[in-house]
Structure formats: C-alpha cells, structure tokens
GROMACS .gro file of C-alpha atoms in nm:
model
  439
    1MET     CA    1   2.580   1.691   3.350
    2THR     CA    2   2.831   1.417   3.273
    3ALA     CA    3   2.581   1.133   3.307
    4PRO     CA    4   2.327   1.274   3.054
    5MET     CA    5   2.609   1.351   2.810
    6ASP     CA    6   2.749   0.999   2.845
    7PHE     CA    7   2.401   0.851   2.798
    8PHE     CA    8   2.345   1.062   2.486
    9ASN     CA    9   2.686   0.984   2.343
   10THR     CA   10   2.675   0.612   2.422
   11TYR     CA   11   2.317   0.507   2.358
   12VAL     CA   12   2.150   0.776   2.145
   13MET     CA   13   2.439   0.830   1.904
   14GLY     CA   14   2.525   0.461   1.935
   15SER     CA   15   2.178   0.380   1.804
   16VAL     CA   16   2.227   0.619   1.513
   17GLN     CA   17   2.563   0.459   1.442
   18VAL     CA   18   2.416   0.108   1.442
   19LEU     CA   19   2.123   0.221   1.224
   20THR     CA   20   2.357   0.387   0.972
   21GLY     CA   21   2.572   0.078   0.942
   22PHE     CA   22   2.274  -0.152   0.890
   23TYR     CA   23   2.116   0.084   0.637
   24PHE     CA   24   2.422   0.082   0.412
   25PHE     CA   25   2.472  -0.291   0.467
   26ALA     CA   26   2.123  -0.349   0.326
   27ARG     CA   27   2.207  -0.125   0.030
   28PHE     CA   28   2.529  -0.318  -0.035
   29VAL     CA   29   2.342  -0.651  -0.053
   30LYS     CA   30   2.069  -0.478  -0.258
   31LYS     CA   31   1.781  -0.579  -0.033
   32ARG     CA   32   1.489  -0.384   0.113
   33VAL     CA   33   1.442  -0.391   0.489
   34LYS     CA   34   1.118  -0.314   0.676
   35PRO     CA   35   1.112  -0.041   0.945
   36MET     CA   36   1.038  -0.295   1.218
   37GLN     CA   37   1.346  -0.490   1.118
   38TYR     CA   38   1.555  -0.173   1.147
   39PHE     CA   39   1.413  -0.119   1.495
   40LEU     CA   40   1.494  -0.474   1.608
   41PHE     CA   41   1.848  -0.449   1.474
   42VAL     CA   42   1.907  -0.121   1.660
   43LEU     CA   43   1.770  -0.282   1.975
   44PHE     CA   44   2.019  -0.569   1.946
   45GLY     CA   45   2.293  -0.316   1.870
   46ILE     CA   46   2.219  -0.128   2.194
   47VAL     CA   47   2.240  -0.454   2.387
   48ILE     CA   48   2.586  -0.513   2.237
   49ILE     CA   49   2.696  -0.160   2.332
   50TRP     CA   50   2.565  -0.208   2.687
   51MET     CA   51   2.718  -0.551   2.746
   52LEU     CA   52   3.054  -0.530   2.568
   53PRO     CA   53   3.342  -0.280   2.606
   54GLY     CA   54   3.351  -0.026   2.324
   55GLY     CA   55   3.614  -0.071   2.054
   56SER     CA   56   3.707  -0.424   2.162
   57ILE     CA   57   3.769  -0.714   1.925
   58VAL     CA   58   3.478  -0.899   2.087
   59GLU     CA   59   3.241  -0.611   2.013
   60PHE     CA   60   3.365  -0.602   1.654
   61ALA     CA   61   3.313  -0.978   1.612
   62VAL     CA   62   2.966  -0.977   1.771
   63TYR     CA   63   2.851  -0.682   1.559
   64VAL     CA   64   2.979  -0.848   1.241
   65LEU     CA   65   2.802  -1.170   1.340
   66LEU     CA   66   2.479  -0.977   1.400
   67LEU     CA   67   2.505  -0.819   1.054
   68VAL     CA   68   2.575  -1.155   0.893
   69MET     CA   69   2.273  -1.315   1.061
   70CYS     CA   70   2.049  -1.027   0.952
   71GLY     CA   71   2.193  -1.047   0.601
   72ILE     CA   72   2.110  -1.418   0.576
   73PHE     CA   73   1.772  -1.433   0.751
   74ILE     CA   74   1.632  -1.083   0.689
   75CYS     CA   75   1.794  -0.974   0.362
   76HIS     CA   76   1.809  -1.331   0.226
   77ALA     CA   77   2.163  -1.282   0.100
   78ASP     CA   78   2.417  -1.563   0.069
   79TRP     CA   79   2.654  -1.594   0.364
   80GLU     CA   80   2.962  -1.500   0.159
   81SER     CA   81   2.817  -1.162   0.058
   82ALA     CA   82   2.677  -1.103   0.408
   83LEU     CA   83   3.013  -1.176   0.574
   84LEU     CA   84   3.209  -0.961   0.331
   85TYR     CA   85   2.982  -0.657   0.354
   86ALA     CA   86   2.939  -0.692   0.732
   87ALA     CA   87   3.317  -0.676   0.782
   88LEU     CA   88   3.343  -0.388   0.534
   89VAL     CA   89   3.068  -0.182   0.700
   90THR     CA   90   3.209  -0.237   1.049
   91GLU     CA   91   3.567  -0.162   0.948
   92ILE     CA   92   3.472   0.165   0.776
   93MET     CA   93   3.273   0.275   1.081
   94GLN     CA   94   3.562   0.192   1.317
   95LEU     CA   95   3.817   0.375   1.103
   96SER     CA   96   3.593   0.680   1.061
   97TYR     CA   97   3.553   0.719   1.437
   98GLY     CA   98   3.923   0.651   1.486
   99ILE     CA   99   4.027   0.923   1.242
  100VAL     CA  100   3.791   1.181   1.395
  101ASN     CA  101   3.897   1.093   1.751
  102SER     CA  102   4.265   1.128   1.656
  103LEU     CA  103   4.193   1.471   1.506
  104LEU     CA  104   4.009   1.573   1.823
  105SER     CA  105   4.298   1.455   2.038
  106ILE     CA  106   4.534   1.672   1.833
  107LEU     CA  107   4.303   1.972   1.872
  108TYR     CA  108   4.242   1.909   2.244
  109PRO     CA  109   4.500   2.162   2.376
  110TRP     CA  110   4.326   2.443   2.183
  111VAL     CA  111   3.968   2.332   2.259
  112VAL     CA  112   4.025   2.287   2.634
  113SER     CA  113   4.101   2.657   2.663
  114PHE     CA  114   3.722   2.715   2.640
  115GLY     CA  115   3.673   2.518   2.960
  116HIS     CA  116   3.634   2.149   3.030
  117LYS     CA  117   3.254   2.150   3.016
  118LYS     CA  118   3.239   2.332   2.684
  119ALA     CA  119   3.523   2.123   2.552
  120GLY     CA  120   3.330   1.806   2.642
  121ILE     CA  121   3.019   1.926   2.455
  122ILE     CA  122   3.228   2.024   2.153
  123PHE     CA  123   3.400   1.687   2.156
  124ILE     CA  124   3.068   1.500   2.167
  125ILE     CA  125   2.919   1.705   1.882
  126VAL     CA  126   3.230   1.704   1.662
  127GLY     CA  127   3.316   1.345   1.751
  128ASN     CA  128   2.988   1.221   1.612
  129MET     CA  129   3.072   1.390   1.283
  130ALA     CA  130   3.245   1.058   1.221
  131LEU     CA  131   2.902   0.932   1.113
  132LEU     CA  132   2.915   1.173   0.819
  133VAL     CA  133   3.264   1.050   0.733
  134ALA     CA  134   3.144   0.689   0.745
  135ALA     CA  135   2.834   0.768   0.537
  136PHE     CA  136   3.052   0.944   0.279
  137CYS     CA  137   3.285   0.642   0.260
  138TYR     CA  138   2.986   0.408   0.224
  139CYS     CA  139   2.852   0.615  -0.066
  140MET     CA  140   3.193   0.613  -0.236
  141VAL     CA  141   3.220   0.238  -0.197
  142GLN     CA  142   2.872   0.181  -0.337
  143ARG     CA  143   2.916   0.418  -0.629
  144TYR     CA  144   3.270   0.354  -0.746
  145PHE     CA  145   3.409   0.037  -0.592
  146LEU     CA  146   3.134  -0.225  -0.566
  147TYR     CA  147   3.118  -0.482  -0.843
  148ASP     CA  148   2.772  -0.482  -0.999
  149GLU     CA  149   2.751  -0.858  -1.047
  150THR     CA  150   2.699  -1.147  -0.814
  151ILE     CA  151   2.975  -1.190  -0.553
  152LYS     CA  152   3.218  -1.456  -0.668
  153LYS     CA  153   3.214  -1.690  -0.372
  154GLN     CA  154   3.557  -1.837  -0.437
  155TYR     CA  155   3.718  -1.492  -0.406
  156VAL     CA  156   3.550  -1.367  -0.087
  157LEU     CA  157   3.834  -1.479   0.141
  158MET     CA  158   4.081  -1.290  -0.078
  159ILE     CA  159   3.927  -0.959   0.030
  160LEU     CA  160   3.794  -1.063   0.370
  161THR     CA  161   4.137  -1.167   0.500
  162PRO     CA  162   4.310  -0.830   0.446
  163LEU     CA  163   4.005  -0.648   0.588
  164LEU     CA  164   4.034  -0.842   0.912
  165MET     CA  165   4.412  -0.797   0.913
  166LEU     CA  166   4.369  -0.418   0.895
  167PHE     CA  167   4.142  -0.427   1.199
  168LEU     CA  168   4.377  -0.651   1.399
  169ILE     CA  169   4.678  -0.436   1.310
  170GLU     CA  170   4.498  -0.127   1.436
  171LYS     CA  171   4.404  -0.303   1.761
  172TYR     CA  172   4.768  -0.408   1.805
  173ILE     CA  173   4.927  -0.072   1.721
  174SER     CA  174   4.686   0.143   1.922
  175PRO     CA  175   4.812   0.024   2.266
  176LEU     CA  176   5.170   0.077   2.150
  177ILE     CA  177   5.104   0.438   2.057
  178TYR     CA  178   4.864   0.507   2.345
  179GLY     CA  179   5.069   0.328   2.607
  180ASN     CA  180   4.852   0.302   2.920
  181LEU     CA  181   4.977   0.208   3.264
  182GLY     CA  182   4.782   0.138   3.583
  183GLY     CA  183   4.785   0.426   3.831
  184ALA     CA  184   4.664   0.505   4.179
  185ASN     CA  185   4.317   0.401   4.296
  186GLY     CA  186   4.284   0.161   4.006
  187LYS     CA  187   4.279   0.444   3.749
  188ARG     CA  188   4.479   0.426   3.428
  189ILE     CA  189   4.715   0.701   3.326
  190THR     CA  190   4.867   0.765   2.984
  191ILE     CA  191   5.244   0.762   2.985
  192TYR     CA  192   5.296   0.834   2.615
  193THR     CA  193   5.076   0.958   2.335
  194ASN     CA  194   5.138   1.039   1.971
  195HIS     CA  195   4.810   1.131   1.808
  196TYR     CA  196   4.980   1.229   1.482
  197GLN     CA  197   5.117   0.880   1.433
  198MET     CA  198   4.779   0.724   1.506
  199LEU     CA  199   4.604   0.961   1.263
  200ILE     CA  200   4.850   0.879   0.986
  201ILE     CA  201   4.811   0.506   1.051
  202GLN     CA  202   4.433   0.528   1.043
  203LEU     CA  203   4.435   0.733   0.723
  204LEU     CA  204   4.666   0.477   0.565
  205GLU     CA  205   4.433   0.200   0.681
  206MET     CA  206   4.136   0.373   0.521
  207ALA     CA  207   4.333   0.423   0.198
  208SER     CA  208   4.442   0.058   0.209
  209LEU     CA  209   4.080  -0.046   0.256
  210PHE     CA  210   3.976   0.134  -0.060
  211CYS     CA  211   4.276  -0.007  -0.248
  212ILE     CA  212   4.175  -0.359  -0.145
  213ILE     CA  213   3.816  -0.303  -0.261
  214PHE     CA  214   3.941  -0.154  -0.589
  215ALA     CA  215   4.176  -0.450  -0.646
  216TYR     CA  216   3.889  -0.689  -0.572
  217LYS     CA  217   3.668  -0.514  -0.826
  218LYS     CA  218   3.941  -0.536  -1.089
  219LEU     CA  219   3.991  -0.903  -1.009
  220LEU     CA  220   3.624  -0.977  -1.073
  221GLU     CA  221   3.626  -0.769  -1.391
  222ASN     CA  222   3.929  -0.967  -1.514
  223PHE     CA  223   3.742  -1.284  -1.427
  224ARG     CA  224   3.450  -1.165  -1.637
  225LEU     CA  225   3.678  -1.076  -1.928
  226SER     CA  226   3.839  -1.419  -1.905
  227THR     CA  227   3.496  -1.580  -1.912
  228GLU     CA  228   3.400  -1.377  -2.216
  229LEU     CA  229   3.723  -1.474  -2.393
  230THR     CA  230   3.654  -1.841  -2.320
  231LEU     CA  231   3.301  -1.797  -2.452
  232LEU     CA  232   3.427  -1.634  -2.770
  233GLU     CA  233   3.676  -1.915  -2.823
  234TRP     CA  234   3.397  -2.167  -2.783
  235GLU     CA  235   3.182  -1.968  -3.024
  236GLU     CA  236   3.462  -1.985  -3.279
  237HIS     CA  237   3.497  -2.359  -3.223
  238SER     CA  238   3.120  -2.411  -3.256
  239LEU     CA  239   3.100  -2.199  -3.570
  240ASN     CA  240   3.391  -2.386  -3.727
  241ARG     CA  241   3.221  -2.715  -3.651
  242TYR     CA  242   2.896  -2.579  -3.792
  243VAL     CA  243   3.076  -2.474  -4.111
  244GLU     CA  244   3.219  -2.823  -4.152
  245GLU     CA  245   2.874  -2.975  -4.104
  246ALA     CA  246   2.729  -2.729  -4.353
  247LYS     CA  247   3.000  -2.818  -4.608
  248ALA     CA  248   2.923  -3.189  -4.571
  249ARG     CA  249   2.552  -3.124  -4.616
  250TYR     CA  250   2.622  -2.900  -4.915
  251GLU     CA  251   2.822  -3.179  -5.081
  252LYS     CA  252   2.532  -3.418  -5.029
  253THR     CA  253   2.288  -3.163  -5.172
  254LYS     CA  254   2.518  -3.097  -5.465
  255SER     CA  255   2.547  -3.468  -5.536
  256PHE     CA  256   2.170  -3.510  -5.517
  257ARG     CA  257   2.113  -3.220  -5.756
  258HIS     CA  258   2.367  -3.369  -5.994
  259ASP     CA  259   2.185  -3.699  -5.993
  260ILE     CA  260   1.829  -3.561  -5.999
  261LYS     CA  261   1.810  -3.579  -6.380
  262ASN     CA  262   1.913  -3.943  -6.370
  263HIS     CA  263   1.657  -4.013  -6.098
  264MET     CA  264   1.380  -3.846  -6.299
  265THR     CA  265   1.479  -4.045  -6.606
  266VAL     CA  266   1.456  -4.370  -6.411
  267VAL     CA  267   1.111  -4.275  -6.273
  268LYS     CA  268   0.991  -4.178  -6.621
  269GLU     CA  269   1.103  -4.508  -6.774
  270LEU     CA  270   0.942  -4.707  -6.494
  271LEU     CA  271   0.610  -4.527  -6.546
  272GLU     CA  272   0.626  -4.565  -6.925
  273ASN     CA  273   0.683  -4.938  -6.884
  274GLY     CA  274   0.382  -4.963  -6.653
  275LYS     CA  275   0.589  -5.042  -6.344
  276THR     CA  276   0.396  -4.814  -6.111
  277LYS     CA  277   0.489  -4.992  -5.788
  278GLU     CA  278   0.857  -4.979  -5.870
  279ALA     CA  279   0.829  -4.610  -5.958
  280LEU     CA  280   0.654  -4.531  -5.630
  281ALA     CA  281   0.919  -4.723  -5.435
  282TYR     CA  282   1.192  -4.533  -5.618
  283ILE     CA  283   1.021  -4.201  -5.538
  284GLY     CA  284   1.002  -4.309  -5.174
  285ASP     CA  285   1.376  -4.368  -5.171
  286MET     CA  286   1.429  -4.023  -5.320
  287ARG     CA  287   1.209  -3.870  -5.049
  288SER     CA  288   1.419  -4.036  -4.777
  289MET     CA  289   1.730  -3.888  -4.937
  290THR     CA  290   1.582  -3.536  -4.933
  291GLU     CA  291   1.476  -3.569  -4.571
  292GLU     CA  292   1.833  -3.651  -4.474
  293LEU     CA  293   1.951  -3.331  -4.642
  294SER     CA  294   1.746  -3.096  -4.423
  295PHE     CA  295   1.477  -3.067  -4.158
  296SER     CA  296   1.205  -2.813  -4.210
  297CYS     CA  297   1.156  -2.593  -3.906
  298SER     CA  298   0.984  -2.254  -3.901
  299THR     CA  299   1.058  -2.047  -3.589
  300ASN     CA  300   1.000  -1.697  -3.735
  301HIS     CA  301   1.375  -1.641  -3.684
  302PRO     CA  302   1.590  -1.698  -3.997
  303VAL     CA  303   1.912  -1.777  -3.812
  304ALA     CA  304   1.735  -2.022  -3.581
  305ASP     CA  305   1.562  -2.183  -3.882
  306ILE     CA  306   1.894  -2.250  -4.053
  307LEU     CA  307   2.063  -2.378  -3.738
  308LEU     CA  308   1.773  -2.597  -3.629
  309GLY     CA  309   1.725  -2.729  -3.981
  310ASN     CA  310   2.091  -2.828  -3.993
  311LYS     CA  311   2.120  -2.981  -3.646
  312LEU     CA  312   1.786  -3.160  -3.645
  313GLY     CA  313   1.848  -3.278  -4.000
  314ILE     CA  314   2.171  -3.440  -3.883
  315ALA     CA  315   1.988  -3.596  -3.588
  316LYS     CA  316   1.711  -3.731  -3.811
  317GLY     CA  317   1.968  -3.877  -4.048
  318MET     CA  318   2.106  -4.071  -3.750
  319GLY     CA  319   1.766  -4.225  -3.686
  320ILE     CA  320   1.676  -3.994  -3.397
  321ASP     CA  321   1.312  -3.888  -3.369
  322VAL     CA  322   1.303  -3.508  -3.382
  323SER     CA  323   1.031  -3.245  -3.352
  324CYS     CA  324   1.033  -2.866  -3.335
  325SER     CA  325   0.759  -2.635  -3.213
  326LEU     CA  326   0.951  -2.316  -3.143
  327LEU     CA  327   0.844  -1.958  -3.212
  328LEU     CA  328   1.101  -1.683  -3.156
  329PRO     CA  329   1.061  -1.305  -3.179
  330TYR     CA  330   1.224  -1.144  -3.482
  331PRO     CA  331   1.358  -0.885  -3.492
  332CYS     CA  332   1.438  -0.833  -3.123
  333LEU     CA  333   1.727  -0.714  -2.905
  334VAL     CA  334   1.840  -1.069  -2.826
  335ARG     CA  335   2.140  -1.108  -3.054
  336ASP     CA  336   2.133  -1.372  -3.329
  337ILE     CA  337   2.465  -1.511  -3.210
  338ASP     CA  338   2.323  -1.557  -2.859
  339PHE     CA  339   2.030  -1.759  -2.991
  340GLY     CA  340   2.289  -1.951  -3.191
  341ILE     CA  341   2.504  -2.022  -2.885
  342ILE     CA  342   2.206  -2.155  -2.691
  343LEU     CA  343   2.061  -2.373  -2.966
  344SER     CA  344   2.389  -2.506  -3.106
  345ASN     CA  345   2.533  -2.603  -2.768
  346VAL     CA  346   2.213  -2.760  -2.640
  347LEU     CA  347   2.145  -2.952  -2.964
  348ASP     CA  348   2.505  -3.072  -2.986
  349ASN     CA  349   2.476  -3.212  -2.634
  350ALA     CA  350   2.139  -3.369  -2.717
  351ILE     CA  351   2.277  -3.534  -3.031
  352GLN     CA  352   2.579  -3.666  -2.842
  353ALA     CA  353   2.352  -3.809  -2.571
  354CYS     CA  354   2.135  -3.982  -2.830
  355LYS     CA  355   2.441  -4.117  -3.016
  356LYS     CA  356   2.548  -4.294  -2.695
  357THR     CA  357   2.207  -4.459  -2.672
  358GLU     CA  358   2.162  -4.806  -2.816
  359HIS     CA  359   1.944  -4.822  -3.127
  360ASN     CA  360   1.696  -5.054  -2.963
  361ARG     CA  361   1.610  -4.781  -2.710
  362GLU     CA  362   1.399  -4.473  -2.767
  363ARG     CA  363   1.600  -4.182  -2.905
  364TYR     CA  364   1.444  -3.842  -2.951
  365ILE     CA  365   1.500  -3.464  -2.941
  366HIS     CA  366   1.204  -3.230  -2.891
  367VAL     CA  367   1.240  -2.850  -2.916
  368THR     CA  368   0.958  -2.627  -2.796
  369GLY     CA  369   0.924  -2.262  -2.700
  370TYR     CA  370   0.729  -1.942  -2.734
  371ARG     CA  371   0.727  -1.572  -2.655
  372GLN     CA  372   0.513  -1.432  -2.376
  373GLY     CA  373   0.533  -1.054  -2.345
  374ASP     CA  374   0.894  -0.961  -2.276
  375PHE     CA  375   0.995  -1.320  -2.205
  376VAL     CA  376   1.119  -1.599  -2.431
  377PHE     CA  377   1.077  -1.953  -2.301
  378MET     CA  378   1.259  -2.248  -2.460
  379GLU     CA  379   1.263  -2.613  -2.362
  380ILE     CA  380   1.483  -2.880  -2.518
  381GLU     CA  381   1.414  -3.240  -2.420
  382ASN     CA  382   1.616  -3.541  -2.528
  383SER     CA  383   1.643  -3.904  -2.425
  384VAL     CA  384   1.934  -4.011  -2.206
  385TRP     CA  385   2.040  -4.355  -2.093
  386GLY     CA  386   2.318  -4.479  -1.871
  387LYS     CA  387   2.597  -4.230  -1.805
  388GLY     CA  388   2.425  -3.966  -2.015
  389ILE     CA  389   2.172  -3.919  -1.735
  390SER     CA  390   2.420  -3.706  -1.538
  391GLY     CA  391   2.310  -3.405  -1.739
  392LYS     CA  392   2.660  -3.259  -1.770
  393GLY     CA  393   2.728  -3.148  -2.125
  394THR     CA  394   3.000  -2.945  -2.288
  395GLY     CA  395   2.886  -2.592  -2.353
  396LEU     CA  396   2.620  -2.565  -2.083
  397ASN     CA  397   2.837  -2.308  -1.905
  398ASN     CA  398   2.827  -2.097  -2.221
  399VAL     CA  399   2.449  -2.132  -2.236
  400LYS     CA  400   2.431  -2.025  -1.871
  401ALA     CA  401   2.650  -1.722  -1.947
  402VAL     CA  402   2.412  -1.609  -2.223
  403VAL     CA  403   2.110  -1.664  -1.997
  404GLU     CA  404   2.270  -1.451  -1.723
  405LYS     CA  405   2.353  -1.185  -1.980
  406TYR     CA  406   1.980  -1.137  -2.042
  407HIS     CA  407   1.897  -1.168  -1.669
  408GLY     CA  408   1.710  -1.491  -1.732
  409ALA     CA  409   1.705  -1.833  -1.570
  410MET     CA  410   1.801  -2.186  -1.663
  411SER     CA  411   1.693  -2.513  -1.504
  412ILE     CA  412   1.789  -2.875  -1.567
  413LYS     CA  413   1.568  -3.171  -1.487
  414VAL     CA  414   1.640  -3.539  -1.546
  415GLU     CA  415   1.356  -3.787  -1.503
  416ASN     CA  416   1.240  -4.111  -1.667
  417HIS     CA  417   1.542  -4.121  -1.899
  418ALA     CA  418   1.463  -3.769  -2.023
  419PHE     CA  419   1.695  -3.469  -2.001
  420ILE     CA  420   1.494  -3.146  -1.995
  421LEU     CA  421   1.664  -2.808  -2.023
  422SER     CA  422   1.437  -2.506  -1.964
  423ILE     CA  423   1.558  -2.156  -2.053
  424LEU     CA  424   1.392  -1.821  -1.983
  425LEU     CA  425   1.527  -1.502  -2.143
  426ILE     CA  426   1.415  -1.146  -2.075
  427ILE     CA  427   1.400  -0.943  -2.396
  428PRO     CA  428   1.582  -0.609  -2.338
  429GLN     CA  429   1.387  -0.295  -2.414
  430HIS     CA  430   1.697  -0.092  -2.501
  431SER     CA  431   2.028  -0.197  -2.649
  432GLU     CA  432   2.208  -0.011  -2.369
  433SER     CA  433   2.066  -0.256  -2.116
  434ILE     CA  434   2.247  -0.550  -2.279
  435PRO     CA  435   2.584  -0.613  -2.107
  436GLN     CA  436   2.872  -0.578  -2.346
  437GLN     CA  437   3.061  -0.843  -2.153
  438ILE     CA  438   2.937  -1.177  -2.034
  439GLY     CA  439   3.023  -1.276  -1.675
   0.00000   0.00000   0.00000
C-alpha cells in the first residue's frame, strides 16, 4: 500500500504541482502556451523530481532554470521577467507546501489516533491542499501586486535578491529546528522538533514575500510618477520656448502690418511711373517677407496646423527646405498636447540638426503621415551630417513616453545622411483606456 501511495504523492501530485506552477508563470508573463508545451514541461518536471532530492537547493535552482528557459524560448519573454517570475512562482509553491506540512505536523498526534494507515491517507490528501494555497497566492499576486507595465530591467535584482534570501534562510533554519541525527542501521532520527516555530517562520516568510512584491510595485509606480513629472517639466519648457518663438513671430507680423501701407504706396508709385519691373521685384521681396512669417500647412488638426506652421516657418526662414503632407484625425481621443509633444520635440531636433549642417550641403525637413483605421502613422525625415548622424536628440524620450502611452511604436533609422523617425499611434476607443500617467 505504501508504494502506490508514494508513487501517487510523488509523481502524480508532483505533475499537478509542476503544471500549476507553469500555468501561473505563463499568466505572469502574459503569454499563451500550447497544450503540448505544457505536457513537455511536466515531463521535464517529473525528471527533476525523479533525479533530485525533494526540497533541496539544487532542485529549486534546476526548476527555476527550467522555468526561465521556457519563459525565454516558449513564452518569448525577456530573461529579466522570466527569472523574476520563475523565482516568485517557485518560492510561493515551496512556502505553501511548507506551511501545510507544518500544520500537519502539529496535528499529527490527533490524526495518528485513527491509525497509521488512515493517518497516511489523510496526510497525503490534506498535504496536497497546499496546491490550493499556492493557487490562491498566485491569484492574489496577479490581481493586486503585479505591476501592469513592462518590467523595469534595472530593478529586477532589487526584488530577486530578497526572494532568494528568503529561500536560503528557510533552508538554513529548517535543519536547526528539525535537528536530525544519524541513527542505527543508517536511519535518521529526529532529536528535536518545534513545528510551531517553523510554522510561524514560514508564515512570516510568506508575508515578507508579499511585502517585497508590494514594495516593488510601489517602486515602479514612483518611477512612473517621476517620469511623468519630468515629462510635464519638459512640456512646460517646450511651451515656454514656443511662446517666445510665437512672440518673436508676432513682432515681425506686427511690423510688417505696420509697414504694409508704405509698401503699397511704393508699389503704386512704381506702377504709375511705368516701372513695372521694379514693382514686380518689390512685390517679390514682399512675398519673401510673408513666407518667413509663416508656413502654410493643413493637417485637419488646428493645433498641429499652428505648431507646424510656426516650426516649419522658422526652418524655412533659416534656408531649410521644408514640406508637409500630414493628415491627422480631428477630433479624436489622442490629446492635443500629446500631438504637440511629438511634433514640437521632433521638429526642434530636426531644426537643430539642420542648423549644424553647412549651408553648402542639402538641408531639409519632410513631414508626412496619415490615418489608417484606428492607427495614426507619422514620419519625420531630416538631413543630418557629421555628429548629427548619431540620431540622439533631446526630447526623444518624451516622444517615446507618449508613444507608449497610446500603445504604439517608434523606430529610428539613419541612412544616406537622412534621419528618419517613424511613429505609430493607436487611437483609443474610450477615454478610460488612456493611461492617466505616462511610464
């Protein structure tokens, strides 16, 4: 009877334990796994159970490594996320079984009164209730403690280190509480046990585990708030600079309007005196002056029209060849300020790159884009020469933050002295789907 019970407890329930851990691991990394992949993972898990002693550090390390490999090659997750969640899943499973086993050890004197055989069956059935405890903990972690954004790679070790320390502390304390000593015929006998102490330690370890996860979540949220604050500060800086540029352009426009009567008088006198060529040349000079004041660009979006007209007008006044073929949806749930952040930062970088270019070289800025269904595609291309070809511009991090806010994508390509920035935004269908904070 003992052999079938041991087989059931070791291999059958071991398979269920391995399957449960891998299932929640896949949910943590937010990837779908095929049934055949589940089967292969359980098969490898059984091999680990068969070859390595249960509850050992080696078994823990090999199982974590197996989860990490599956996370990278099957779930296609980055190794930082795979390592973190593999250690978390394994630690929760170990602690759940440890807590239940300590409870059973405390209840052993009352259960054994039913007989050793019945007590063994009860222990196997109740002992595997640890799977329910582990599943409950996994659900709590996923629902309340996991951060819903991409794992910040630079902070993974900050949570991984205490997780591993908890496991090592348990493996160190357990022999001290369950002090075993070799006995006759090579058997080991227990000389001292204190199941209450072990239960309290394991409960504290589980509580500490959740505290660590909670602290990690708060750390990432603070990081996101800090990023948003930096973005807002940059927005304020950009808007202030835009206001100064608008004031300068307004003064030029005001001066031109003040002088328009004088200009018209000069043209009239030239025509009356039969000096047609001179009049046409004078009108040409006036046209150049008006072109420097603004750049006509119709995007179907009033805010973008004003911003592009201002920025591209400045660029054209500097002798930069500019063109705009951009159509934006209006109205839509992409905020005006977010369009402004993208266009102002990208155009400022493009203008700076062209300013560094010698006048005898080609200098240009081309803006294109369109809407396709629920997507907005924009491409800004400008000439770069020399050091400007690195493609690193101030404000690109803010552009990236806006792109991530709308679950889009951004790519940078530098070729043939051309810097090409491509941006894809997904138009939200509901205002609730737009993150209030940018991470």
